[in-house]
Short mmCIF file of C-alpha atoms in Angstrom, two decimals:
data_model
loop_
_atom_site.label_atom_id
_atom_site.label_comp_id
_atom_site.label_asym_id
_atom_site.label_seq_id
_atom_site.Cartn_x
_atom_site.Cartn_y
_atom_site.Cartn_z
CA MET U 27 22.39 53.50 174.05
CA LEU U 28 26.10 53.34 173.73
CA LYS U 29 27.43 53.79 177.09
CA ILE U 30 31.07 54.45 177.97
CA LYS U 31 32.14 54.45 181.48
CA ASN U 32 35.51 55.06 182.98
CA LEU U 33 37.46 54.43 179.81
CA SER U 34 41.31 54.76 180.19
CA LEU U 35 43.85 54.40 177.43
CA ARG U 36 47.39 54.51 178.54
CA TRP U 37 50.68 54.16 176.82
CA PRO U 38 53.30 51.55 178.29
CA ASN U 39 55.31 54.67 179.66
CA GLY U 40 52.23 55.85 181.88
CA GLU U 41 50.95 58.61 179.64
CA TYR U 42 47.33 58.66 179.16
CA ILE U 43 45.35 59.05 175.97
CA LEU U 44 42.09 58.98 177.64
CA ASN U 45 41.57 58.93 181.46
CA GLU U 46 38.32 57.64 182.94
CA ALA U 47 36.29 58.96 180.06
CA PHE U 48 32.55 58.98 180.09
CA MET U 49 29.91 59.13 177.27
CA GLU U 50 26.35 58.23 176.53
CA ILE U 51 24.82 58.26 173.05
CA PRO U 52 21.26 57.35 172.54
CA ASP U 53 19.91 55.03 169.88
CA SER U 54 18.62 56.58 166.61
CA SER U 55 21.13 59.31 166.48
CA ILE U 56 24.11 60.99 164.91
CA SER U 57 26.99 62.18 167.22
CA PHE U 58 30.11 64.04 166.31
CA ILE U 59 33.19 63.44 168.55
CA SER U 60 35.72 66.33 167.75
CA GLY U 61 39.23 66.86 169.05
CA GLU U 62 42.66 68.48 168.18
CA SER U 63 45.18 66.34 166.31
CA GLY U 64 46.43 63.74 168.85
CA SER U 65 43.64 64.17 171.31
CA GLY U 66 42.52 60.56 171.10
CA LYS U 67 39.52 60.62 168.57
CA SER U 68 40.85 57.74 166.57
CA SER U 69 41.83 55.70 169.69
CA LEU U 70 38.33 56.07 171.27
CA MET U 71 36.90 54.87 167.93
CA ALA U 72 39.15 51.88 167.92
CA ALA U 73 38.41 51.05 171.56
CA ILE U 74 34.65 51.28 170.76
CA ALA U 75 35.17 48.93 167.77
CA GLY U 76 37.10 46.46 169.83
CA ILE U 77 40.11 46.86 167.49
CA ILE U 78 42.33 49.24 169.61
CA HIS U 79 45.19 46.68 169.88
CA ARG U 80 45.52 46.41 166.12
CA PHE U 81 46.54 50.07 166.12
CA SER U 82 48.73 50.43 169.39
CA ASN U 83 50.15 48.82 172.42
CA CYS U 84 48.23 50.87 174.84
CA GLU U 85 46.45 49.51 178.03
CA ILE U 86 42.72 49.70 178.01
CA SER U 87 40.36 49.74 181.01
CA GLY U 88 36.89 50.76 181.60
CA ASP U 89 33.43 49.69 180.15
CA ILE U 90 31.84 49.99 176.77
CA ARG U 91 28.41 48.63 176.39
CA PHE U 92 25.62 48.95 173.72
CA ASN U 93 22.19 48.43 174.97
CA GLU U 94 23.79 46.75 178.01
CA ARG U 95 25.84 44.37 175.89
CA SER U 96 29.62 44.31 175.61
CA ASP U 97 29.71 42.17 172.61
CA PHE U 98 28.04 44.31 170.03
CA ASN U 99 28.40 44.74 166.25
CA THR U 100 30.38 47.68 164.71
CA ARG U 101 30.78 49.08 161.19
CA VAL U 102 34.12 51.04 160.86
CA ILE U 103 35.36 53.30 158.15
CA LEU U 104 39.01 54.21 158.85
CA GLN U 105 41.14 57.00 157.35
CA ASP U 106 43.53 54.37 155.76
CA LEU U 107 41.12 54.04 152.81
CA ASP U 108 43.64 51.96 150.34
CA SER U 109 44.01 49.10 153.08
CA GLN U 110 40.27 48.62 153.10
CA PHE U 111 40.20 47.38 149.46
CA LEU U 112 40.98 43.96 148.24
CA GLY U 113 39.23 43.57 145.05
CA GLU U 114 40.27 44.89 141.64
CA THR U 115 36.96 46.60 140.92
CA VAL U 116 34.31 47.77 143.34
CA LEU U 117 31.84 45.24 142.37
CA ARG U 118 34.29 42.52 142.79
CA GLU U 119 34.97 43.89 146.13
CA ALA U 120 31.50 43.70 147.20
CA GLU U 121 31.11 40.18 145.67
CA PHE U 122 34.20 39.02 147.86
CA PHE U 123 32.57 40.30 151.12
CA SER U 124 29.21 38.74 149.99
CA GLU U 125 30.97 35.13 149.43
CA ASN U 126 33.12 35.48 152.66
CA SER U 127 30.71 37.31 155.23
CA GLU U 128 27.31 35.92 156.12
CA SER U 129 26.49 39.51 157.57
CA PHE U 130 27.27 41.32 154.31
CA ASP U 131 23.96 42.05 151.96
CA ILE U 132 25.18 42.77 148.48
CA LYS U 133 21.40 43.70 147.71
CA LYS U 134 21.72 46.38 150.40
CA PHE U 135 25.11 47.47 149.15
CA MET U 136 23.75 48.11 145.64
CA GLU U 137 20.74 50.05 147.08
CA ASN U 138 23.25 52.17 149.12
CA CYS U 139 25.36 52.74 145.97
CA SER U 140 22.19 54.04 144.24
CA GLU U 141 21.59 56.33 146.97
CA LEU U 142 24.87 57.71 147.14
CA GLY U 143 25.37 58.07 143.29
CA LEU U 144 27.86 55.44 142.98
CA ASN U 145 26.52 53.14 140.10
CA HIS U 146 29.03 54.41 137.58
CA LEU U 147 31.95 53.33 139.59
CA LEU U 148 30.95 49.66 140.17
CA ASN U 149 33.21 48.63 137.40
CA ARG U 150 35.93 50.95 138.01
CA ASN U 151 39.43 49.72 139.05
CA THR U 152 39.92 50.58 142.70
CA ARG U 153 43.44 51.69 142.10
CA PHE U 154 41.95 54.71 140.12
CA LEU U 155 39.26 55.79 142.62
CA SER U 156 39.62 59.10 144.16
CA SER U 157 39.87 59.21 148.18
CA GLY U 158 36.51 60.85 148.27
CA GLU U 159 34.90 57.99 145.91
CA LYS U 160 36.62 55.53 148.38
CA GLN U 161 35.01 56.90 151.36
CA LYS U 162 31.54 56.83 149.84
CA ILE U 163 32.11 53.30 148.65
CA LEU U 164 33.29 52.23 152.11
CA LEU U 165 30.28 53.93 153.47
CA ALA U 166 28.04 51.97 151.18
CA MET U 167 29.73 48.47 152.11
CA SER U 168 29.71 49.27 155.91
CA CYS U 169 26.02 49.88 155.84
CA ALA U 170 25.43 46.80 153.96
CA GLN U 171 26.01 45.00 157.50
CA GLU U 172 24.51 45.64 160.97
CA GLY U 173 26.09 47.61 163.88
CA ILE U 174 27.04 51.03 165.18
CA LEU U 175 28.60 53.00 162.34
CA LEU U 176 31.96 54.51 163.39
CA PHE U 177 33.11 57.01 160.76
CA ASP U 178 36.59 58.59 160.96
CA GLU U 179 37.18 61.98 159.52
CA PRO U 180 34.07 61.88 157.22
CA GLY U 181 34.97 65.37 155.80
CA ALA U 182 38.53 64.77 154.85
CA TYR U 183 38.10 63.82 151.19
CA LEU U 184 34.59 64.70 150.21
CA ASP U 185 33.71 67.60 147.91
CA TYR U 186 30.60 69.90 148.34
CA GLU U 187 28.20 67.55 146.33
CA SER U 188 29.43 64.53 148.03
CA ARG U 189 29.10 66.12 151.53
CA GLU U 190 25.50 66.74 150.66
CA ARG U 191 24.85 63.12 149.47
CA VAL U 192 26.56 61.64 152.66
CA LYS U 193 24.30 63.96 154.79
CA SER U 194 21.15 62.68 153.15
CA PHE U 195 22.36 59.18 153.42
CA LEU U 196 23.26 59.53 157.14
CA ILE U 197 20.13 61.13 158.20
CA ASN U 198 18.07 58.43 156.38
CA LEU U 199 20.12 55.82 158.45
CA LYS U 200 19.48 57.57 161.57
CA ASN U 201 15.50 57.66 160.69
CA LYS U 202 15.78 54.03 160.25
CA GLY U 203 16.97 53.64 163.74
CA GLU U 204 20.70 53.44 163.15
CA THR U 205 23.13 54.78 165.67
CA ILE U 206 26.10 56.90 164.02
CA CYS U 207 29.30 58.22 165.64
CA LEU U 208 31.44 60.62 163.52
CA PHE U 209 34.99 61.40 164.54
CA GLY U 210 36.93 64.38 163.41
CA SER U 211 38.42 67.71 163.61
CA LYS U 212 36.23 70.75 163.82
CA ASP U 213 33.75 70.51 160.92
CA ASN U 214 30.81 72.78 160.91
CA PHE U 215 29.15 70.96 158.14
CA PHE U 216 28.78 67.55 159.95
CA GLU U 217 28.43 69.06 163.46
CA GLU U 218 25.27 71.12 162.18
CA PHE U 219 23.27 68.12 161.40
CA SER U 220 24.56 65.87 164.39
CA ASP U 221 22.19 65.46 167.16
CA PHE U 222 24.79 65.30 169.94
CA LYS U 223 28.25 66.95 169.97
CA PHE U 224 31.21 66.03 172.19
CA HIS U 225 34.91 66.95 172.20
CA ILE U 226 37.97 65.28 173.57
CA GLU U 227 40.27 67.51 175.95
CA LYS U 228 42.98 66.54 178.28
CA GLY U 229 41.90 63.03 178.02
CA ARG U 230 38.35 63.59 178.88
CA ILE U 231 35.07 63.37 176.67
CA GLU U 232 33.28 66.69 177.27
CA ASN U 233 29.82 67.83 175.94
CA GLY U 234 29.71 70.20 173.12
CA SER U 235 31.75 71.26 170.32
CA ILE U 236 35.58 71.79 170.52
CA ASP U 237 36.17 75.41 171.36
CA GLN U 238 38.00 76.56 168.34
CA ILE U 239 37.65 79.80 166.18
CA GLU U 240 37.82 78.89 162.43
CA LYS U 241 39.88 81.69 160.89
CA GLN U 242 41.54 80.78 157.57
CA LYS U 243 44.79 82.76 157.17
CA LYS U 244 44.93 84.54 153.84
CA ILE U 245 48.14 84.27 152.02
CA LYS U 246 48.56 86.07 148.58
CA LEU U 247 52.00 86.02 146.78
CA THR U 248 52.77 87.32 143.45
CA PRO U 249 53.53 84.55 140.93
CA GLY U 250 57.10 84.28 139.72
CA GLU U 251 58.36 82.56 136.51
CA GLN U 252 56.36 79.65 135.06
CA ILE U 253 58.00 76.24 136.05
CA ILE U 254 55.44 73.72 135.13
CA SER U 255 53.45 73.66 132.05
CA PHE U 256 51.12 71.04 130.75
CA ALA U 257 48.81 70.59 127.68
CA ASN U 258 46.18 68.01 126.81
CA VAL U 259 47.36 65.68 129.29
CA SER U 260 45.33 62.51 129.37
CA VAL U 261 45.56 59.07 131.40
CA SER U 262 43.62 56.02 130.86
CA PHE U 263 43.60 52.56 132.43
CA GLN U 264 42.04 49.48 130.99
CA GLY U 265 39.98 51.55 128.53
CA GLN U 266 38.73 53.96 131.34
CA LYS U 267 39.58 57.46 130.90
CA ILE U 268 40.86 58.78 134.37
CA LEU U 269 41.96 62.27 133.17
CA LYS U 270 41.06 63.88 129.80
CA ASN U 271 42.93 66.84 127.98
CA PHE U 272 44.05 68.79 131.16
CA SER U 273 46.11 71.90 130.31
CA GLY U 274 47.59 74.58 132.47
CA SER U 275 50.65 75.83 134.34
CA PHE U 276 52.05 76.20 137.95
CA TYR U 277 54.37 79.02 138.89
CA ARG U 278 57.45 79.77 141.34
CA ALA U 279 57.18 82.10 144.35
CA CYS U 280 53.51 81.53 144.95
CA ILE U 281 51.13 79.01 146.31
CA ASN U 282 49.51 77.07 143.29
CA GLY U 283 46.08 75.28 143.57
CA LEU U 284 44.62 72.47 142.02
CA SER U 285 40.84 71.79 142.52
CA GLY U 286 38.23 69.45 141.12
CA ALA U 287 35.34 67.30 142.31
CA ASN U 288 36.01 63.82 143.65
CA GLY U 289 37.11 61.51 140.82
CA SER U 290 38.07 64.22 138.54
CA GLY U 291 41.67 63.02 138.32
CA LYS U 292 43.50 65.46 140.79
CA THR U 293 45.53 62.69 142.51
CA THR U 294 46.25 60.92 139.34
CA PHE U 295 47.63 64.30 137.73
CA ALA U 296 49.73 64.69 140.75
CA ARG U 297 51.20 61.16 140.41
CA VAL U 298 51.89 62.08 136.71
CA LEU U 299 53.94 65.24 137.79
CA ALA U 300 56.02 63.25 140.47
CA GLY U 301 56.82 60.56 138.10
CA PHE U 302 54.87 57.68 139.42
CA ILE U 303 52.56 57.32 136.29
CA GLU U 304 54.67 57.46 133.03
CA ASP U 305 51.77 56.17 130.81
CA TYR U 306 49.94 59.34 129.75
CA SER U 307 49.40 61.27 126.71
CA GLY U 308 49.93 65.04 126.28
CA ASP U 309 52.98 67.48 126.85
CA ILE U 310 54.49 68.22 130.23
CA LYS U 311 57.40 70.57 131.08
CA LYS U 312 58.54 70.28 134.52
CA PRO U 313 61.53 70.24 136.77
CA SER U 314 63.42 67.17 137.61
CA LYS U 315 62.70 67.26 141.27
CA VAL U 316 58.89 67.02 142.19
CA PHE U 317 58.03 65.77 145.59
CA LEU U 318 54.66 64.50 146.29
CA VAL U 319 53.01 64.37 149.87
CA PRO U 320 50.02 61.97 149.44
CA ALA U 321 46.78 62.33 151.14
CA TRP U 322 47.51 58.78 152.77
CA PRO U 323 51.18 59.62 153.88
CA TYR U 324 52.07 56.29 155.27
CA THR U 325 52.53 54.95 151.53
CA ALA U 326 55.53 57.44 151.20
CA LEU U 327 57.14 56.62 154.55
CA PRO U 328 59.19 53.32 154.29
CA GLY U 329 60.91 53.25 157.61
CA GLN U 330 59.28 52.10 160.97
CA THR U 331 60.52 54.75 163.21
CA LEU U 332 60.54 58.58 162.39
CA MET U 333 64.42 58.72 162.50
CA GLU U 334 64.53 55.97 160.03
CA ASN U 335 62.33 57.83 157.66
CA ALA U 336 64.24 61.04 158.26
CA TYR U 337 67.40 59.19 157.21
CA PHE U 338 65.88 57.98 154.11
CA PHE U 339 65.08 61.35 152.86
CA LEU U 340 67.86 63.53 154.47
CA LYS U 341 71.52 63.09 155.45
CA ARG U 342 72.10 61.85 158.88
CA ARG U 343 73.41 65.24 160.04
CA GLU U 344 70.40 67.06 158.48
CA ALA U 345 68.08 64.31 160.14
CA GLU U 346 69.53 65.02 163.55
CA ARG U 347 68.91 68.81 163.06
CA PHE U 348 65.42 68.02 161.88
CA PHE U 349 64.48 66.59 165.11
CA GLN U 350 66.12 69.77 167.10
CA LYS U 351 64.29 71.92 165.08
CA PHE U 352 60.85 70.10 165.30
CA ASP U 353 61.14 68.69 168.84
CA PHE U 354 57.44 67.84 168.88
CA PHE U 355 58.44 65.01 166.73
CA LYS U 356 60.37 62.15 168.66
CA PRO U 357 62.95 60.31 166.50
CA GLU U 358 62.32 56.91 168.48
CA HIS U 359 58.67 56.95 167.89
CA PHE U 360 56.87 54.71 165.34
CA ILE U 361 55.16 56.14 162.27
CA SER U 362 52.26 53.87 162.98
CA ASN U 363 51.61 55.61 166.24
CA LEU U 364 51.21 58.96 164.40
CA ASN U 365 47.67 59.73 163.20
CA CYS U 366 47.28 60.62 159.59
CA ARG U 367 47.24 64.26 160.08
CA MET U 368 50.69 64.18 161.98
CA ALA U 369 52.19 61.81 159.51
CA GLN U 370 51.27 64.10 156.74
CA LYS U 371 52.54 67.01 158.57
CA PHE U 372 55.92 65.10 159.27
CA LEU U 373 56.29 64.28 155.66
CA CYS U 374 55.63 67.91 154.67
CA LEU U 375 58.28 69.29 156.80
CA ILE U 376 60.68 66.54 155.68
CA ALA U 377 59.79 67.93 152.05
CA PHE U 378 60.50 71.49 153.18
CA GLU U 379 63.86 70.53 154.47
CA MET U 380 64.74 68.77 151.13
CA SER U 381 63.71 71.91 149.29
CA PRO U 382 63.11 70.47 145.90
CA GLU U 383 61.81 72.57 143.06
CA CYS U 384 58.06 71.68 143.50
CA ILE U 385 56.24 70.09 146.29
CA ILE U 386 52.72 68.91 145.85
CA ILE U 387 50.46 68.44 148.99
CA ASP U 388 47.49 66.13 148.17
CA GLU U 389 44.51 66.98 150.36
CA PRO U 390 46.37 68.78 153.32
CA LEU U 391 44.62 67.73 156.67
CA ASP U 392 46.65 70.20 158.60
CA GLU U 393 45.62 73.70 157.96
CA SER U 394 47.19 75.35 160.92
CA TYR U 395 48.96 78.65 160.69
CA ALA U 396 52.30 77.10 161.45
CA LEU U 397 52.10 74.77 158.30
CA LEU U 398 50.73 77.53 156.00
CA ASP U 399 53.65 79.68 157.15
CA LYS U 400 56.01 76.87 156.04
CA ILE U 401 54.26 76.65 152.74
CA SER U 402 54.43 80.47 152.14
CA LEU U 403 58.12 80.74 153.15
CA TYR U 404 59.00 77.83 150.79
CA ALA U 405 57.19 79.77 147.98
CA GLN U 406 58.93 83.08 148.79
CA ALA U 407 62.34 81.37 148.57
CA GLY U 408 61.42 80.30 144.96
CA GLY U 409 59.79 77.04 145.40
CA CYS U 410 56.48 75.90 143.63
CA PRO U 411 54.09 74.62 146.20
CA VAL U 412 50.94 72.96 144.63
CA ILE U 413 48.14 72.34 147.07
CA ILE U 414 45.43 69.90 145.81
CA SER U 415 42.12 70.15 147.62
CA HIS U 416 38.32 70.02 147.08
CA ARG U 417 38.05 72.71 149.59
CA ASN U 418 37.53 75.72 147.77
CA ASN U 419 37.62 78.35 150.67
CA LEU U 420 41.12 76.95 151.56
CA LEU U 421 42.37 77.49 148.09
CA ASN U 422 40.78 80.77 147.45
CA ASN U 423 42.23 82.09 150.67
CA ILE U 424 45.92 81.01 150.13
CA CYS U 425 46.43 80.49 146.45
CA SER U 426 47.62 83.17 143.98
CA HIS U 427 47.12 80.78 140.92
CA LEU U 428 44.48 78.09 140.58
CA GLU U 429 43.89 75.35 138.07
CA LYS U 430 40.68 73.35 137.91
CA ILE U 431 40.01 70.00 136.59
CA VAL U 432 36.41 69.89 135.16
#
């Protein structure tokens, strides 16, 4: 049993992330721990894994034990997908861990890949994996070792088929006696098959799901003039086809959507439109200013503090006005202290202040009314927002024009 008793996480200024939190999770079970952005989910996970000081300078006190032991093994899948890959290919990644870690069982990894449907990716360059593919590969790698499985935001990047595969995989792990803790925002899919549900509220861990009514706001705007067109766009790398003969268009004055399964090439195409990938074939007509908000936003934020990043994108006076306008962001705070959802939201709001002709948001993690309203207002002012997501419900509710990579 995993027992957490009187766990407190406190910033140097005295503000508590968690305050004498308590939780018990039996062996051979799946638990889902939910909470609003900034509630402390990722901090709790890092504390259980014993890596909290890698992510923050908070003070920790209390007791965390698994089967009465304080020194227990954990397997952690973080939201920071890119930093968890070192090898050039998936197979080379597994071979590296096999060569350098006595606890990593490469035979078990290959079995996990078969169960998760990943065999076709073993020789794929890790740079061209989708976020959903990376999540599944990290799951296969983590479960080639022993310990409690801690999985941060499991539904953030998985399409429907991938969710079903991961569900079956996790249930099989549980039936073999594994203990699994999933951490995320409200997610009915993962909560439904979890044995225990908790939520973090006001520094405490409470039993049950987070009290949140999921109502998707519907936004439908009439498309304006065509601003982006593309025909037969293909991208290859080292002989591997990442994107093949994709054609379509995006429009001003409405919210555009781009859907497709994990690995279909959505993010690759977004990087082509934003100018980060120049080696492609096909024809593209697009405006000169296309701003990409990536799924992992830290790669697009070069400064250490929020103010440094605001200065990077905005003029000094505009940056100062930005923090007056959005006062929930503190200019002196470090980007590294923002969770992924808030860092992406910060970059989105910076993009709206810059108001380029096209803004692409790759796998938006924040679906709050406030952010959707910002996207709608940007579109109504003549902008061309493009939302990339595998979540069809989101795209169908807010997009007036939708392209799909098949």
